[in-house]
Amino acid sequence: MTTLAAIRTGAGLRLLRAAVSRSGFQHPRTVLTWSDAMIPELAGRPQIVAGEFEEVVDLNGLLAPFHPAQWDPGDLELSLLAALLEPRMVGVDTLVVEDLDHKVARALTRLVPGAAIHVLQPGLDAYGPPAIRREAALDHRVAAHWYFEHLPQLQPASGGLARGLPLELPRGRPGEWTLVLGSDLAGAGAITATAELDLLVEAIRLAAAEAGPIRVLPSPSMPPALVAQARWRCREWEARLEWGEAAAARRWGTPSVAIGVDAVELLALQRAGARVHTVGLSRLLSALTPYQHPLRLPWILLDSQLREDRAPVSDEVAQDLLDTLSYVIRPEWRPERAERAVAALARLPEAERRRYFWRLRLERLGLVPPPARRHQLWHQVRTGGLVRPRRRAALE
Amino acid sequence: MTSGDRPEVSIIIPVHNGADFIGDALAGLAEQLPDPGGLEVIVVDDHSTDASAEIAATAGVPGGSLRVIASAGYGVCAARNAGLSQATGRLIGFLDADDWFAPGRLEVLRAALDRVGADFVRTDVVLVAERQRSLLAAPESRRGVRLPGRAGILPSTSRTMVDHPAMFAGLFHRRLLDEGLLRFDEDLPSAEDRELMWRLHLADTAYVVADAPGAFYRRGLPRSLTQADDQRRLGYLTALDSVRRGVASDPDQERLLAKLVQSLLALTVQHLSQTRRRQVRHALITQAARVLAAVPRPVVSAAVYQVDAQRRAVLAPVLRRVGVRP
């Protein structure tokens, strides 16, 4: 009996190790890795220790020069991949995948149709529903959702299948330096490359106002061209700047200040004693469409804990927020949670309701009543339902 | 790996306002040779008004040497020639600032070229638009085999290596530079690759086509020929006219002209179909007709006969001007 794992990020690799150490499943003999970066040839890979697994297979190499994101294999392509991966597939009874909603992960589930599936979700999306609809047959194969307890006070929406693992916090007292964490929102399609660059530069500018050296950790997926431009635009602070990679970053210890856009690491750093700031998260959230966007839930959870303009929400409010969000974003996923969502929404403070929910979305789901009669005129104007009397006459 | 004191490979990167992408091009050169010190990178700044040169100088190439020089002339041909005048490598390649190579590519090309003792090596190209990729295969199914240059020109009825002109998808031995063959015509506004490829194949050099890690070409950029839709579209006509004059005294002139006309007709169909500007369209028709008028009528007629009805309809304005029935 064998475990096959498929990993695409460093965080996913750490979660895999943590789950194995908790005897969640057998140590995988073979690990498939791949990068979903815009330019995977130039992107960083998870730092696998030599000898950690019997074999590491680079899926990007097998698919080259094509991109994993465009790979939507039919039966022929799958059979070719199966032939390439033989005999690693022999006896596989457990498949461990990072992000089951990715095409590559879905394809792998078809390669080992009898295997139980363990899903690794190293980010905050682990607390919410799946990003896309899954076939019932696939859902039934999922044995567990493994996640890091970035927010240990919260119960994930997936309920009984959720397996939380404690997060290893940075060690040591905070030193007198600032950490800037990059992201790859452009690669995720959330913003343009130019906007991504501007956010990184803004974060570094904010860091420059603090004392001590500045260490910048760009996302491994960020195109080198963006990193090069950021270095150029931040040259005035060159003497204080150190640009690193994930492997080197683990030796840095705990910063006194940490700045990022949506890096989930900010939560752990805050718990370790660092002052943390998010850059641009509020305005990104307000511009994010549609409401069901996969980034909305992680961004809201992060924002609720790290807001600049007010204190973090209490644990109870955070759970109500999660319960409501999980239903509002994917009502079809667990329709039986509607009642719970209504109750949670009723308990939410008005400030959180206004900040994190679209009223029209709540109305359409029946979670809030339509506005009172005296407000209906304005409501109709806003929703485009009002036809002015002069125009009505012209139409008749 | 170096040949004595000389770098093994020189890569020339002309850049004009490529600040958005040049970091990718340079990052892709980091893991190309077993000995990174064997790589020499020459970035030629073609009068950029952004920070291309400065970003390149700051980014560098880990383990390799990088120089940034300014081009005295204007345009990609002058920039590449300026880089060629500075290149010291045994093998020479080119890379546009908005494209990139997969790791290990240059070592595979070097090995393929040296294995058969060819003058240059060519590969497939990967066309990239965001995360969508498609393969533009080099039109030569014989891979890893030493081939005479002229084998890459004919037959006229098929797509051949002269129809796959991307310079960045290849590596060239220094002797081509020493013999004066590896130099770009600075009078060409575009299609300089095509004209140079014809010259290399006509000179009966030896080449090899190899399977190698990707050469990635970014499509749809605002500066590209198809996006700009201006007089640069006419560059291929000037290039092919130059080739036409070059084959005038060739013993195989008739067959070569047949191939040249086929290529010209195919490219004219492509550009006429793409352009949205009347001025450009008129110029394409006029100049294509002028080039064809210099080719013996039977050669043109025979080539037109090979073209399908749909494309002949697109070419009709050109063919009427040269007196050939569409």
XYZ file of C-alpha atoms in Angstrom:
722
model
C 0.000 0.000 0.000
C 1.446 3.287 -1.097
C 0.878 6.994 -0.749
C 1.393 9.338 -3.690
C 1.602 13.061 -2.992
C 1.264 16.024 -5.341
C 2.569 19.367 -4.041
C 2.932 22.772 -5.638
C 3.986 25.177 -2.862
C 6.427 25.321 0.012
C 3.540 25.702 2.441
C 1.939 22.594 0.975
C 5.183 20.705 1.514
C 5.346 21.783 5.161
C 1.738 20.733 5.647
C 2.516 17.352 4.068
C 5.382 16.826 6.491
C 3.230 17.852 9.450
C 0.405 15.518 8.417
C 2.810 12.591 8.006
C 4.302 13.275 11.424
C 0.764 13.092 12.845
C 0.321 9.688 11.166
C -2.374 11.113 8.950
C -1.211 8.757 6.201
C 1.883 6.845 5.187
C 5.002 8.730 4.235
C 4.811 9.147 0.447
C 7.424 7.294 -1.557
C 6.853 9.496 -4.586
C 6.073 13.180 -4.696
C 4.911 14.980 -7.804
C 5.679 18.670 -7.802
C 4.540 21.383 -10.128
C 4.423 25.139 -10.322
C 1.412 27.108 -11.450
C 3.305 30.376 -11.745
C 2.867 32.437 -14.887
C 6.384 31.368 -15.904
C 6.946 28.021 -14.161
C 10.358 27.613 -15.803
C 11.581 30.591 -13.806
C 9.601 30.030 -10.597
C 10.826 28.625 -7.318
C 9.989 25.080 -6.338
C 9.205 23.584 -2.917
C 12.480 22.962 -1.108
C 12.529 19.180 -0.845
C 15.402 17.771 1.165
C 17.538 15.264 -0.674
C 16.480 11.758 0.288
C 13.273 12.932 1.918
C 11.283 10.947 -0.644
C 12.289 7.994 -2.793
C 11.495 9.962 -5.900
C 10.485 13.479 -6.832
C 8.838 13.905 -10.224
C 8.606 17.336 -11.815
C 5.237 17.485 -13.505
C 6.165 20.685 -15.314
C 8.957 18.710 -16.947
C 6.541 16.017 -18.075
C 4.119 18.578 -19.493
C 6.748 20.911 -20.966
C 6.570 23.168 -22.772
C 2.893 23.443 -21.956
C 1.523 25.041 -18.815
C -0.249 22.978 -16.130
C -3.057 25.534 -15.985
C -4.010 24.813 -19.603
C -3.772 21.061 -19.165
C -7.246 19.602 -19.248
C -6.485 16.004 -20.109
C -8.783 13.662 -21.904
C -8.508 9.909 -21.620
C -5.601 9.744 -24.084
C -3.471 12.310 -22.273
C -4.213 10.669 -18.952
C -3.195 7.283 -20.230
C 0.060 8.803 -21.496
C 0.719 10.343 -18.099
C -0.099 7.042 -16.422
C 2.436 5.327 -18.671
C 5.060 7.941 -17.786
C 4.423 7.536 -14.067
C 4.459 3.750 -14.027
C 5.434 1.904 -11.793
C 5.011 4.661 -9.206
C 1.254 4.221 -9.455
C 1.346 0.559 -8.449
C -0.486 -0.097 -5.210
C -1.347 3.546 -4.564
C -4.221 3.553 -2.126
C -3.822 7.095 -0.817
C -3.508 10.227 -2.890
C -2.472 13.443 -1.175
C -3.068 16.586 -3.206
C -2.668 20.261 -2.569
C -5.738 22.138 -3.786
C -8.225 19.589 -5.113
C -9.827 22.297 -7.233
C -6.798 22.476 -9.541
C -7.009 20.662 -12.889
C -3.791 18.771 -12.258
C -5.030 17.457 -8.924
C -8.334 16.456 -10.512
C -6.490 14.600 -13.238
C -4.444 12.704 -10.673
C -7.603 11.533 -8.898
C -8.622 9.916 -12.171
C -5.275 8.141 -12.432
C -5.818 6.354 -9.132
C -9.579 5.905 -9.076
C -9.672 3.692 -6.005
C -7.424 5.774 -3.789
C -8.647 7.729 -0.796
C -7.909 11.429 -1.140
C -6.335 13.634 1.460
C -6.500 17.310 0.642
C -3.851 19.733 1.839
C -4.887 23.353 2.186
C -2.095 25.395 3.728
C -3.886 28.739 3.381
C -6.922 30.397 4.908
C -9.159 28.969 2.182
C -9.071 25.766 4.260
C -11.592 27.339 6.605
C -14.226 27.773 3.948
C -16.040 25.765 1.301
C -14.366 24.370 -1.853
C -13.770 27.002 -4.503
C -15.676 25.130 -7.212
C -18.388 22.541 -7.453
C -17.184 18.952 -7.089
C -18.769 15.786 -8.329
C -20.351 13.774 -5.525
C -18.222 10.764 -6.437
C -15.067 12.799 -5.907
C -16.335 14.334 -2.687
C -17.052 10.894 -1.266
C -13.437 9.864 -1.786
C -12.090 12.709 0.353
C -10.928 11.246 3.652
C -9.606 14.431 5.243
C -8.879 18.121 4.740
C -5.569 18.995 6.356
C -4.888 22.572 7.267
C -2.678 24.737 9.437
C -4.381 26.386 12.387
C -3.636 29.933 11.334
C -6.759 30.874 13.301
C -6.943 28.190 16.016
C -10.077 29.758 17.471
C -12.106 28.932 14.335
C -13.939 25.776 13.307
C -13.671 25.231 9.542
C -16.805 24.892 7.465
C -15.880 21.404 6.295
C -16.678 20.086 9.752
C -15.757 16.478 10.506
C -13.267 16.053 7.692
C -11.116 18.922 8.864
C -7.770 18.004 10.441
C -6.124 21.032 11.961
C -2.406 21.036 12.658
C -0.657 23.553 14.879
C 1.447 26.074 13.078
C 5.130 26.266 13.921
C 5.699 29.858 14.910
C 8.907 31.730 14.131
C 11.411 31.231 16.909
C 13.335 33.736 18.947
C 12.549 37.195 20.189
C 11.763 39.740 17.526
C 14.911 41.316 16.173
C 15.167 44.933 15.099
C 14.348 44.421 11.429
C 11.366 44.473 9.061
C 10.113 41.662 6.868
C 8.255 42.381 3.647
C 6.295 39.444 2.255
C 5.487 39.370 -1.439
C 2.489 37.765 -3.119
C 1.452 36.631 -6.589
C -1.980 38.128 -6.989
C -1.315 38.932 -10.637
C -0.611 35.265 -11.244
C -3.911 34.461 -9.550
C -5.653 36.881 -11.901
C -6.763 39.176 -9.096
C -4.835 42.272 -10.190
C -2.513 43.362 -12.998
C 1.239 42.925 -12.880
C 1.644 46.687 -12.620
C -0.663 46.827 -9.610
C 1.235 43.950 -8.020
C 4.495 45.793 -8.473
C 3.011 48.965 -7.008
C 1.833 47.061 -3.926
C 5.236 45.528 -3.329
C 6.926 48.895 -3.671
C 4.350 50.434 -1.341
C 5.082 47.732 1.232
C 8.810 48.381 1.006
C 8.250 52.116 1.294
C 6.260 51.468 4.465
C 9.066 49.255 5.733
C 11.581 52.003 5.093
C 9.829 54.106 7.728
C 10.781 51.532 10.351
C 14.197 51.192 11.937
C 16.766 48.638 10.946
C 17.329 46.494 7.886
C 14.573 45.393 5.541
C 14.355 41.834 4.277
C 12.127 41.178 1.308
C 10.737 37.750 0.515
C 9.064 37.825 -2.908
C 6.615 35.075 -3.746
C 8.396 32.170 -5.507
C 5.750 32.513 -8.229
C 6.386 36.180 -8.885
C 7.953 36.677 -12.338
C 11.619 37.693 -12.073
C 10.879 40.752 -14.203
C 8.602 42.142 -11.495
C 11.197 41.473 -8.819
C 13.832 43.209 -10.953
C 11.583 46.231 -11.394
C 10.821 46.340 -7.693
C 14.522 46.307 -6.882
C 15.061 49.169 -9.279
C 12.205 51.245 -7.923
C 13.403 50.695 -4.366
C 17.043 51.483 -5.066
C 17.049 54.488 -2.746
C 16.864 52.026 0.164
C 19.297 49.602 -1.414
C 21.742 49.825 1.470
C 19.080 48.566 3.891
C 17.445 46.005 1.616
C 18.150 42.293 1.490
C 16.254 40.173 -1.061
C 15.922 36.536 -0.136
C 14.314 33.239 -0.947
C 12.227 30.995 1.276
C 15.121 28.701 2.217
C 17.249 31.596 3.437
C 14.299 33.293 5.097
C 13.883 30.525 7.659
C 17.241 31.495 9.153
C 16.183 35.107 9.635
C 14.200 34.539 12.827
C 11.371 36.806 13.952
C 11.106 40.365 12.688
C 9.856 43.252 14.805
C 7.634 44.389 11.930
C 6.058 42.361 9.112
C 4.329 43.855 6.093
C 2.485 42.173 3.259
C -0.638 42.279 1.125
C -2.398 38.994 1.855
C 0.391 36.768 3.146
C -1.106 34.299 5.606
C 2.253 34.259 7.403
C 1.353 37.637 8.887
C -0.983 35.916 11.354
C 1.746 33.659 12.730
C 4.175 36.566 12.879
C 1.648 38.576 14.851
C 1.304 35.722 17.330
C 5.102 35.563 17.555
C 5.207 39.194 18.669
C 5.739 41.147 15.461
C 3.802 44.263 14.550
C 2.054 43.496 11.284
C 0.563 45.632 8.534
C -1.355 44.770 5.426
C -0.971 46.945 2.344
C -3.888 47.570 0.043
C -5.990 44.661 1.327
C -9.065 46.750 2.063
C -9.203 48.348 -1.353
C -8.461 45.038 -3.081
C -11.329 43.486 -1.174
C -13.744 46.221 -2.138
C -12.821 45.786 -5.814
C -12.935 41.975 -5.850
C -15.628 40.468 -8.061
C -17.629 38.304 -8.223
C -18.667 37.742 -4.634
C -17.861 34.035 -4.961
C -14.226 34.772 -5.868
C -11.941 32.197 -4.163
C -9.839 34.967 -2.605
C -12.731 36.638 -0.799
C -12.920 34.377 2.224
C -9.153 34.307 2.943
C -8.951 38.068 2.485
C -11.878 38.715 4.802
C -10.497 36.430 7.496
C -7.135 38.171 7.251
C -8.647 41.620 7.233
C -10.810 40.824 10.257
C -7.656 40.055 12.264
C -5.223 42.661 10.962
C -7.235 45.805 10.327
C -5.382 49.079 10.742
C -8.437 51.165 11.634
C -9.851 49.029 14.453
C -9.159 46.117 16.739
C -9.381 42.536 15.473
C -12.801 40.972 15.732
C -13.465 38.738 18.727
C -13.338 34.957 18.387
C -17.127 34.733 18.442
C -17.532 37.344 15.759
C -14.839 35.647 13.679
C -16.720 32.325 13.832
C -19.997 33.992 12.915
C -18.239 35.735 10.069
C -16.852 32.437 8.803
C -20.166 30.614 9.113
C -22.006 33.346 7.245
C -19.356 33.715 4.561
C -19.156 29.996 3.889
C -22.849 29.911 3.103
C -23.078 33.219 1.250
C -20.150 32.347 -1.035
C -21.286 28.793 -1.842
C -24.928 28.353 -0.799
C -25.294 25.217 -2.908
C -22.428 23.461 -1.129
C -24.165 22.796 2.190
C -27.700 24.192 1.892
C -28.503 22.805 5.325
C -26.222 25.506 6.791
C -28.606 28.279 5.763
C -30.255 28.446 9.161
C -26.899 28.628 10.881
C -25.808 31.368 8.488
C -28.940 33.397 9.227
C -28.332 33.133 12.967
C -24.639 34.026 12.581
C -25.454 36.988 10.388
C -27.963 38.246 12.943
C -25.272 38.227 15.609
C -22.689 40.038 13.478
C -22.090 43.667 14.397
C -23.407 46.090 11.804
C -19.870 47.328 11.059
C -18.760 43.854 9.978
C -21.910 43.318 7.969
C -21.356 46.501 6.028
C -17.672 45.894 5.538
C -17.763 42.296 4.351
C -21.083 41.613 2.672
C -22.934 42.875 -0.360
C -26.483 43.612 0.690
C -27.895 42.518 -2.659
C -26.195 39.164 -2.285
C -27.742 38.705 1.144
C -31.173 39.693 -0.173
C -30.968 37.286 -3.104
C -30.157 34.457 -0.713
C -33.022 35.417 1.538
C -30.730 36.129 4.470
C -32.009 39.668 4.900
C -35.365 41.123 3.944
C -35.640 43.674 1.153
C -35.541 47.292 2.343
C -38.592 48.957 3.899
C -41.066 50.803 1.602
C -39.642 54.251 2.280
C -36.289 53.061 1.009
C -37.639 51.230 -2.035
C -37.296 54.138 -4.414
C -33.599 54.486 -3.739
C -33.263 50.708 -3.790
C -34.853 50.583 -7.236
C -32.582 53.314 -8.478
C -29.555 51.445 -7.248
C -30.683 48.166 -8.806
C -31.664 49.819 -12.079
C -35.313 48.900 -11.677
C -36.672 52.432 -11.919
C -37.917 53.832 -15.215
C -38.460 57.588 -15.172
C -42.026 58.722 -15.937
C -41.017 60.761 -19.026
C -39.246 57.771 -20.554
C -42.131 55.477 -19.670
C -44.452 57.740 -21.610
C -42.124 57.606 -24.602
C -42.115 53.848 -24.514
C -45.896 53.465 -24.315
C 33.022 26.072 -19.596
C 35.195 28.342 -21.656
C 37.326 27.844 -24.733
C 40.620 29.078 -23.402
C 39.910 32.593 -22.220
C 36.859 32.905 -24.379
C 33.311 32.385 -23.088
C 31.552 29.402 -24.533
C 28.334 31.204 -25.429
C 27.486 34.856 -26.015
C 23.837 35.873 -25.863
C 22.887 39.249 -27.330
C 19.749 40.914 -26.013
C 18.611 44.084 -27.797
C 16.190 46.065 -25.659
C 14.001 49.042 -26.361
C 11.748 49.998 -23.446
C 11.661 46.447 -22.152
C 11.711 47.207 -18.427
C 8.551 45.153 -17.895
C 10.101 41.937 -19.155
C 13.882 41.989 -19.287
C 14.142 40.565 -15.787
C 12.489 37.374 -17.039
C 14.902 37.104 -19.968
C 17.901 37.448 -17.674
C 16.544 35.109 -15.001
C 16.118 32.432 -17.660
C 19.830 32.640 -18.487
C 20.882 31.708 -14.960
C 20.971 27.933 -15.429
C 21.990 27.443 -19.019
C 25.477 25.939 -18.925
C 27.203 23.508 -16.545
C 29.742 26.273 -15.918
C 27.803 29.543 -15.562
C 31.066 31.379 -16.136
C 30.961 30.207 -19.736
C 28.034 32.491 -20.510
C 28.487 36.055 -21.691
C 25.376 38.215 -21.898
C 25.404 41.495 -23.803
C 22.377 43.714 -23.349
C 22.233 46.374 -26.049
C 20.118 49.347 -25.105
C 18.359 50.658 -28.192
C 17.638 54.164 -26.923
C 15.207 53.111 -24.215
C 13.360 55.852 -22.372
C 12.523 53.593 -19.445
C 14.905 51.958 -16.983
C 15.618 48.877 -19.128
C 19.390 49.319 -19.075
C 19.535 50.083 -15.377
C 17.276 47.174 -14.457
C 19.382 44.832 -16.557
C 22.594 46.062 -14.956
C 21.097 45.628 -11.489
C 19.596 42.189 -12.156
C 22.674 40.663 -13.751
C 23.028 36.968 -14.573
C 24.081 34.799 -11.612
C 27.509 33.276 -12.282
C 27.779 34.683 -15.778
C 29.051 37.969 -17.090
C 26.686 40.698 -18.171
C 27.477 43.920 -19.979
C 25.086 46.656 -20.920
C 26.095 48.713 -23.924
C 24.353 51.460 -25.838
C 23.489 51.062 -29.499
C 24.829 53.836 -31.695
C 22.273 53.165 -34.407
C 18.531 52.712 -34.161
C 16.451 49.568 -34.418
C 16.904 45.940 -33.566
C 19.337 45.261 -36.430
C 21.747 47.967 -35.366
C 21.447 46.816 -31.758
C 22.183 43.190 -32.623
C 25.110 44.200 -34.812
C 26.472 46.290 -31.968
C 26.210 43.242 -29.727
C 27.912 41.083 -32.355
C 30.829 43.474 -32.483
C 31.304 42.956 -28.746
C 30.588 39.247 -28.523
C 33.570 37.051 -27.694
C 31.879 33.666 -27.310
C 32.625 30.606 -29.403
C 28.918 30.274 -30.000
C 26.514 33.168 -30.385
C 22.799 33.424 -29.774
C 20.112 36.067 -29.574
C 17.238 36.695 -27.225
C 14.581 39.383 -27.343
C 14.038 41.246 -24.094
C 10.439 40.062 -23.749
C 11.170 36.374 -24.342
C 12.940 33.743 -22.267
C 14.691 30.371 -22.371
C 13.959 27.334 -20.240
C 16.889 26.218 -18.046
C 19.442 23.999 -19.707
C 18.553 25.003 -23.237
C 21.877 26.439 -24.321
C 23.830 23.388 -23.150
C 21.563 21.125 -25.216
C 22.037 23.364 -28.248
C 25.795 23.490 -27.770
C 25.983 19.711 -27.536
C 23.784 19.238 -30.608
C 25.834 21.645 -32.676
C 29.200 20.232 -31.621
C 28.108 16.622 -32.003
C 27.648 16.947 -35.754
C 30.013 19.840 -36.366
C 27.304 22.136 -37.743
C 27.520 25.882 -38.242
C 24.249 26.593 -36.529
C 21.452 24.819 -34.678
C 17.731 25.638 -34.696
C 14.768 24.502 -32.592
C 11.023 24.723 -32.167
C 9.489 27.841 -30.616
C 6.830 28.024 -27.906
C 4.299 30.805 -28.430
C 2.983 32.207 -25.144
C -0.081 34.269 -24.312
C -0.581 34.420 -20.536
C -0.753 30.731 -19.540
C -1.758 29.532 -23.001
C 1.067 27.975 -24.945
C 1.307 26.523 -28.402
C 4.193 24.889 -30.176
C 5.516 26.316 -33.432
C 7.533 23.387 -34.683
C 10.613 23.848 -36.818
C 9.639 22.446 -40.226
C 12.296 19.736 -40.226
C 11.454 16.290 -38.964
C 15.071 15.093 -39.089
C 16.399 15.988 -35.694
C 20.005 15.744 -34.581
C 21.186 15.208 -38.150
C 23.722 17.419 -39.917
C 22.031 18.951 -42.947
C 23.334 21.122 -45.793
C 22.048 24.692 -45.690
C 20.211 24.454 -48.981
C 18.148 21.573 -47.618
C 16.403 24.185 -45.509
C 15.098 26.153 -48.491
C 13.305 23.789 -50.853
C 10.829 22.463 -51.830
C 8.833 25.545 -52.677
C 5.500 23.832 -51.991
C 6.168 23.166 -48.295
C 7.010 25.163 -45.230
C 10.776 24.893 -44.765
C 13.411 26.209 -42.412
C 13.591 29.590 -44.152
C 9.934 29.974 -43.173
C 10.919 29.490 -39.518
C 13.199 32.474 -39.159
C 13.134 33.245 -35.407
C 16.773 34.031 -34.645
C 16.359 33.528 -30.941
C 15.521 29.864 -31.549
C 19.059 29.025 -32.497
C 22.735 29.121 -31.742
C 25.401 30.090 -34.262
C 29.098 29.254 -34.510
C 31.430 32.199 -34.349
C 32.936 31.394 -37.745
C 29.708 32.652 -39.345
C 30.438 36.021 -37.785
C 34.076 35.898 -38.838
C 33.024 35.103 -42.427
C 30.665 38.073 -42.484
C 27.513 35.976 -42.737
C 26.188 36.659 -39.265
C 25.261 40.291 -39.614
C 21.893 42.004 -39.868
C 20.866 44.364 -42.636
C 20.256 47.655 -40.833
C 18.125 48.982 -43.665
C 15.359 46.502 -42.843
C 12.601 47.832 -40.533
C 11.478 44.259 -39.791
C 11.851 40.672 -41.048
C 15.602 40.959 -40.540
C 15.596 37.402 -39.200
C 14.046 36.111 -42.397
C 16.597 37.814 -44.628
C 19.518 36.541 -42.552
C 18.163 32.996 -42.498
C 17.898 32.974 -46.263
C 21.501 34.123 -46.549
C 22.744 31.471 -44.164
C 20.930 28.702 -45.966
C 21.966 29.997 -49.400
C 25.603 30.093 -48.328
C 25.370 26.328 -47.947
C 26.409 26.248 -44.362
C 25.642 23.157 -42.299
C 22.860 23.157 -39.766
C 21.082 20.834 -37.372
C 17.623 20.957 -35.854
C 17.479 19.804 -32.243
C 14.883 19.065 -29.621
C 15.682 21.292 -26.671
C 14.158 22.990 -23.625
C 11.885 25.763 -24.754
C 12.487 29.111 -26.383
C 9.432 31.078 -25.290
C 8.035 33.867 -27.447
C 5.574 36.278 -25.838
C 2.686 37.161 -28.139
C 0.266 40.041 -28.306
C 2.451 42.727 -26.778
C 1.592 46.311 -27.711
C 4.929 46.754 -29.461
C 4.543 43.664 -31.626
C 4.164 43.873 -35.374
C 0.591 42.624 -35.383
C -0.457 44.979 -32.601
C 1.305 48.030 -34.024
C -0.183 47.538 -37.542
C 1.999 50.085 -39.275
C 4.554 50.375 -42.063
C 6.740 47.831 -40.347
C 4.461 45.191 -41.831
C 6.182 45.903 -45.122
C 9.559 44.810 -43.842
C 9.211 41.267 -45.175
C 8.814 42.636 -48.711
C 12.069 44.554 -48.471
C 13.727 41.492 -46.985
C 12.498 39.127 -49.683
C 13.360 41.629 -52.407
C 16.887 41.666 -51.039
C 16.920 37.870 -51.206
C 15.596 38.025 -54.753
C 18.542 40.154 -55.816
C 20.860 37.774 -53.995
C 19.708 34.699 -55.944
C 19.810 36.451 -59.318
C 23.038 34.756 -60.327
C 22.455 31.480 -58.521
C 22.557 28.336 -60.680
C 19.362 27.170 -59.004
C 17.716 30.552 -59.452
C 14.414 29.318 -60.817
C 13.660 26.927 -57.980
C 14.828 29.409 -55.378
C 12.658 32.129 -56.850
C 9.710 29.744 -56.815
C 10.259 29.251 -53.093
C 10.703 32.949 -52.515
C 7.467 33.763 -54.341
C 5.587 31.125 -52.364
C 6.837 32.631 -49.123
C 5.989 36.137 -50.281
C 2.471 35.151 -51.281
C 1.858 33.380 -47.967
C 3.099 36.325 -45.943
C 1.144 38.796 -48.056
C -2.059 36.853 -47.429
C -1.297 36.910 -43.709
C -0.628 40.641 -43.542
C -3.511 41.629 -45.803
C -5.838 39.575 -43.635
C -4.555 41.131 -40.430
C -4.185 44.807 -41.216
C -7.036 47.167 -40.366
C -5.479 50.262 -41.882
C -6.160 51.358 -45.441
C -2.802 53.050 -45.857
C -0.948 49.940 -44.775
C -3.120 47.746 -46.971
C -2.495 49.943 -49.990
C 1.233 49.946 -49.350
C 1.242 46.139 -48.969
C -0.515 45.689 -52.295
C 1.675 48.167 -54.127
C 4.983 46.932 -52.838
C 4.149 43.235 -53.070
C 3.259 43.827 -56.703
C 6.507 45.673 -57.262
C 8.577 42.791 -55.898
C 6.620 40.215 -57.888
C 7.002 42.267 -61.058
C 10.753 41.735 -60.837
C 10.291 37.952 -60.889
C 9.803 36.147 -64.226
C 6.089 35.859 -64.935
C 6.054 32.041 -65.384
C 7.526 31.611 -61.904
C 4.868 33.839 -60.380
C 2.063 32.142 -62.304
C 3.240 28.684 -61.264
C 3.376 29.789 -57.635
C -0.093 31.339 -57.780
C -1.413 28.098 -59.229
C -0.373 26.360 -55.976
C -2.385 28.769 -53.838
C -5.924 27.817 -52.853
C -8.905 29.809 -54.045
C -9.543 31.523 -50.731
C -6.024 32.899 -50.531
C -6.013 33.834 -54.204
C -9.032 35.990 -53.505
C -7.101 37.824 -50.804
C -4.178 38.263 -53.214
C -6.355 39.424 -56.100
C -5.452 43.133 -55.854
C -1.759 42.239 -55.945
C -2.065 39.735 -58.760
C -4.062 42.105 -60.937
C -1.271 44.636 -60.705
C 1.284 42.139 -61.972
C -0.987 40.872 -64.689
C -1.585 37.410 -63.246
C -5.102 36.061 -63.092
C -6.216 35.489 -59.491
